[in-house]
Short mmCIF file of C-alpha atoms in Angstrom, two decimals:
data_model
loop_
_atom_site.label_atom_id
_atom_site.label_comp_id
_atom_site.label_asym_id
_atom_site.label_seq_id
_atom_site.Cartn_x
_atom_site.Cartn_y
_atom_site.Cartn_z
CA GLN X 1 75.84 131.03 92.46
CA HIS X 2 79.44 129.65 93.13
CA GLN X 3 78.33 128.73 96.74
CA GLN X 4 75.55 126.80 95.36
CA GLN X 5 78.11 124.98 92.90
CA HIS X 6 80.41 124.04 95.56
CA GLN X 7 77.41 122.74 97.61
CA GLN X 8 76.55 120.60 94.92
CA VAL X 9 80.21 119.13 94.34
CA GLN X 10 80.84 118.83 98.06
CA GLN X 11 80.33 115.19 99.25
CA LEU X 12 79.70 114.63 102.95
CA ILE X 13 80.19 111.33 104.78
CA PRO X 14 77.10 109.77 106.42
CA GLU X 15 76.61 110.00 110.13
CA ASN X 16 77.21 106.06 110.59
CA GLU X 17 80.46 106.04 108.44
CA VAL X 18 83.37 103.96 109.78
CA ILE X 19 86.88 105.78 110.41
CA ILE X 20 89.82 103.60 110.71
CA SER X 21 93.21 104.83 112.19
CA VAL X 22 96.39 103.55 110.66
CA SER X 23 99.95 104.28 111.80
CA VAL X 24 103.06 103.51 109.77
CA HIS X 25 106.16 102.38 111.34
CA ASN X 26 109.93 101.51 110.55
CA PHE X 27 110.61 97.92 110.43
CA ASP X 28 113.26 97.69 113.19
CA LYS X 29 113.90 97.27 116.57
CA THR X 30 112.69 100.81 117.35
CA VAL X 31 109.30 100.45 115.32
CA LYS X 32 109.45 104.15 115.22
CA LYS X 33 106.14 105.63 114.15
CA ARG X 34 106.70 107.51 111.08
CA GLN X 35 103.27 108.62 109.98
CA GLU X 36 99.26 108.11 111.05
CA PHE X 37 96.16 108.66 109.01
CA LEU X 38 92.30 108.36 109.31
CA PHE X 39 90.80 106.31 106.47
CA LEU X 40 87.17 106.15 105.58
CA GLY X 41 85.72 102.49 105.57
CA PRO X 42 84.94 102.54 101.93
CA GLN X 43 88.38 103.71 100.69
CA SER X 44 90.56 101.34 99.29
CA LEU X 45 94.00 99.81 100.47
CA THR X 46 95.84 101.77 97.67
CA GLU X 47 94.82 104.84 99.34
CA LEU X 48 96.94 103.98 102.21
CA LYS X 49 99.75 102.86 100.11
CA ASP X 50 99.87 106.21 97.86
CA ASN X 51 100.21 108.15 100.97
CA ILE X 52 103.00 106.37 102.65
CA SER X 53 106.18 108.37 102.58
CA CYS X 54 109.28 106.45 102.36
CA VAL X 55 112.68 107.71 100.58
CA GLU X 56 113.11 104.35 98.98
CA ASP X 57 110.50 105.23 96.51
CA HIS X 58 112.60 108.44 95.14
CA ILE X 59 116.18 106.54 94.80
CA PHE X 60 117.57 104.14 92.12
CA CYS X 61 114.52 102.65 90.13
CA GLY X 62 112.10 103.66 92.97
CA PRO X 63 109.78 105.90 90.93
CA GLU X 64 109.47 103.00 88.31
CA MET X 65 108.82 100.48 91.06
CA THR X 66 105.41 100.91 92.14
CA SER X 67 104.44 97.43 93.01
CA GLY X 68 104.05 96.19 96.74
CA TYR X 69 101.85 94.45 99.27
CA PHE X 70 100.27 94.41 102.59
CA PHE X 71 100.39 91.18 104.57
CA ILE X 72 97.27 91.11 106.65
CA GLU X 73 95.95 88.39 108.75
CA GLY X 74 97.32 85.60 106.24
CA VAL X 75 96.43 87.61 102.74
CA PHE X 76 98.66 89.28 100.56
CA TYR X 77 96.85 92.39 99.21
CA ASN X 78 98.98 93.25 96.07
CA ASP X 79 99.22 96.63 94.12
CA LEU X 80 99.31 95.49 90.44
CA ARG X 81 98.34 98.93 89.17
CA GLY X 82 101.39 99.62 87.05
CA GLU X 83 102.03 98.54 83.40
CA ASN X 84 105.08 96.83 84.86
CA ALA X 85 103.70 95.46 88.17
CA VAL X 86 105.12 92.55 89.80
CA ASP X 87 103.46 90.12 92.13
CA TYR X 88 105.78 90.00 94.87
CA SER X 89 103.75 87.51 96.69
CA LYS X 90 103.59 84.94 94.28
CA ASN X 91 107.27 83.57 95.26
CA ILE X 92 106.30 83.53 98.80
CA LEU X 93 103.06 81.71 97.95
CA ASP X 94 104.93 79.19 95.66
CA VAL X 95 107.47 78.19 98.53
CA THR X 96 104.64 78.19 101.21
CA GLU X 97 102.24 76.19 99.63
CA GLY X 98 99.64 74.48 102.01
CA ALA X 99 100.09 77.32 104.62
CA ASN X 100 96.85 78.77 103.33
CA PHE X 101 97.77 82.06 102.57
CA LEU X 102 95.68 83.97 100.00
CA SER X 103 96.46 86.66 97.30
CA LYS X 104 93.74 89.59 96.71
CA SER X 105 93.89 92.90 94.80
CA MET X 106 94.86 95.72 96.96
CA GLU X 107 92.97 98.19 94.62
CA ASN X 108 89.67 96.26 94.93
CA THR X 109 89.84 96.03 98.62
CA THR X 110 88.38 98.58 101.05
CA PHE X 111 89.21 98.92 104.78
CA LEU X 112 85.66 97.49 105.49
CA ASP X 113 86.67 93.99 103.60
CA LEU X 114 89.65 93.51 106.09
CA SER X 115 89.77 91.14 108.88
CA ILE X 116 92.00 92.73 111.38
CA VAL X 117 93.11 92.84 115.10
CA LEU X 118 93.79 96.23 116.61
CA GLY X 119 97.27 96.90 117.87
CA LYS X 120 98.63 94.00 115.74
CA GLU X 121 101.63 94.32 113.70
CA TYR X 122 101.17 94.06 110.02
CA ILE X 123 103.51 94.06 107.02
CA TYR X 124 103.76 96.81 104.05
CA CYS X 125 106.55 95.66 101.70
CA HIS X 126 107.28 97.79 98.57
CA GLN X 127 110.69 98.49 96.51
CA GLY X 128 111.33 94.48 96.20
CA ASN X 129 112.27 93.73 100.08
CA HIS X 130 111.88 97.09 101.85
CA GLU X 131 109.27 96.67 104.88
CA HIS X 132 107.42 98.71 107.41
CA VAL X 133 105.05 98.02 110.21
CA ILE X 134 101.47 98.70 109.81
CA ILE X 135 99.13 98.76 113.04
CA PHE X 136 95.64 99.59 112.71
CA THR X 137 95.06 101.51 116.25
CA ASP X 138 91.29 102.30 116.25
CA VAL X 139 87.91 101.62 114.36
CA ARG X 140 84.91 103.62 115.25
CA PHE X 141 81.93 105.77 113.80
CA ALA X 142 82.12 109.23 112.54
CA THR X 143 81.54 111.72 115.38
CA ARG X 144 80.54 115.59 115.24
CA VAL X 145 84.20 116.42 115.62
CA ASP X 146 85.33 114.58 112.61
CA ASP X 147 85.57 116.22 109.23
CA ARG X 148 82.27 115.65 107.24
CA GLU X 149 83.80 116.27 103.74
CA VAL X 150 84.88 112.99 101.95
CA ASN X 151 87.52 114.77 100.30
CA ALA X 152 89.37 115.22 103.72
CA TYR X 153 90.15 111.67 103.81
CA PRO X 154 92.67 110.07 104.03
CA LYS X 155 93.78 112.64 106.79
CA GLU X 156 97.28 112.42 108.06
CA ILE X 157 97.05 113.12 111.66
CA PHE X 158 100.80 112.38 112.32
CA ARG X 159 104.25 112.74 110.89
CA SER X 160 107.64 112.09 112.64
CA ARG X 161 110.05 115.02 112.43
CA GLU X 162 112.40 114.98 109.62
CA ARG X 163 116.13 114.08 110.32
CA LEU X 164 117.83 116.44 108.13
CA ARG X 165 120.96 115.03 107.08
CA LYS X 166 123.97 117.44 106.48
CA CYS X 167 126.23 117.44 103.51
CA SER X 168 129.14 114.86 103.81
CA VAL X 169 131.85 117.30 102.65
CA CYS X 170 130.93 120.73 104.50
CA GLU X 171 128.65 119.38 107.14
CA ILE X 172 126.94 122.65 106.97
CA HIS X 173 124.24 122.68 104.60
CA SER X 174 121.48 120.10 104.02
CA ALA X 175 122.04 117.01 101.75
CA LYS X 176 120.27 117.67 98.14
CA TYR X 177 121.93 114.65 96.65
CA VAL X 178 123.10 111.04 97.34
CA CYS X 179 125.61 109.18 95.65
CA TYR X 180 126.66 105.73 95.17
CA ASP X 181 130.07 104.08 94.51
CA ASP X 182 131.72 107.96 94.20
CA LYS X 183 135.34 107.39 93.80
CA LEU X 184 136.12 110.72 95.35
CA MET X 185 134.51 109.80 98.90
CA ALA X 186 135.55 107.07 101.33
CA GLU X 187 132.15 105.77 101.96
CA THR X 188 128.98 104.93 100.05
CA PRO X 189 126.40 106.13 100.21
CA CYS X 190 127.45 109.75 100.51
CA PHE X 191 125.63 113.16 100.61
CA PHE X 192 126.07 116.47 98.94
CA CYS X 193 124.61 119.87 99.23
CA GLU X 194 123.98 121.92 96.07
CA SER X 195 127.27 123.80 96.34
CA CYS X 196 129.47 120.87 97.44
CA TYR X 197 128.24 118.58 94.46
CA GLY X 198 128.80 121.16 91.79
CA SER X 199 132.10 122.05 92.72
CA LEU X 200 133.42 118.40 93.08
CA HIS X 201 131.62 116.79 90.01
CA TYR X 202 131.93 119.85 87.54
CA ASP X 203 134.51 122.07 85.87
CA ILE X 204 134.25 125.59 85.60
CA ASP X 205 132.62 125.25 82.27
CA GLY X 206 129.84 123.07 83.78
CA ASN X 207 131.16 119.75 82.31
CA LEU X 208 130.85 116.73 84.12
CA LEU X 209 134.10 115.40 85.58
CA TYR X 210 133.25 111.67 85.65
CA SER X 211 130.09 109.77 85.60
CA ASP X 212 131.27 106.16 86.91
CA TYR X 213 128.90 106.79 89.93
CA LYS X 214 125.09 106.70 90.66
CA VAL X 215 123.51 110.06 91.89
CA PHE X 216 119.88 110.77 93.05
CA PRO X 217 118.05 113.75 94.61
CA TYR X 218 117.90 113.27 98.10
CA HIS X 219 114.52 113.47 99.94
CA GLN X 220 114.97 114.04 103.79
CA GLU X 221 113.82 111.00 105.66
#
């Protein structure tokens, strides 16, 4: 009976389903690839945004700043799902009036709706002005070797190896916290392991020694 229920819930992709390969890169001279995914044609662009891993989403006001856009072939696809969402493309459209740029909803746009050029670099912008390069590397029909379950997608097929940042103090343990404008340190930002952060910022009774700095959990890049 349980197996029958599983088969009823299981949703399979049709044989002629379109699969799109998308890679995410650093926005710098190296254009280093960070991630690569497989998406189904009917999935929305928000599925791509929600699966991009970036440390900027976890520091400062990152968790609250959910807005962002993809800029693809002259169209800004904006994520306006959040209650306090900001249309990042508005100012750009205002100053480039007459450039024939368009603005559309990321949530209501599927991969099949896009006009793309394979191998061309497009832009993903979030956290105000933090950018990544997005490249569509392949578009094809599903084959027998592909996962048939809809729930298997998006499917991450590549992630760059994490660069483990060490504690700035002991230079032995992995960083757990990142601090900005910490008066004890010669540079900002600085990174601390659990032990060094505790011993430098709290007394033996667990009281914070000073608070005129910013601290955030550090997520290894």
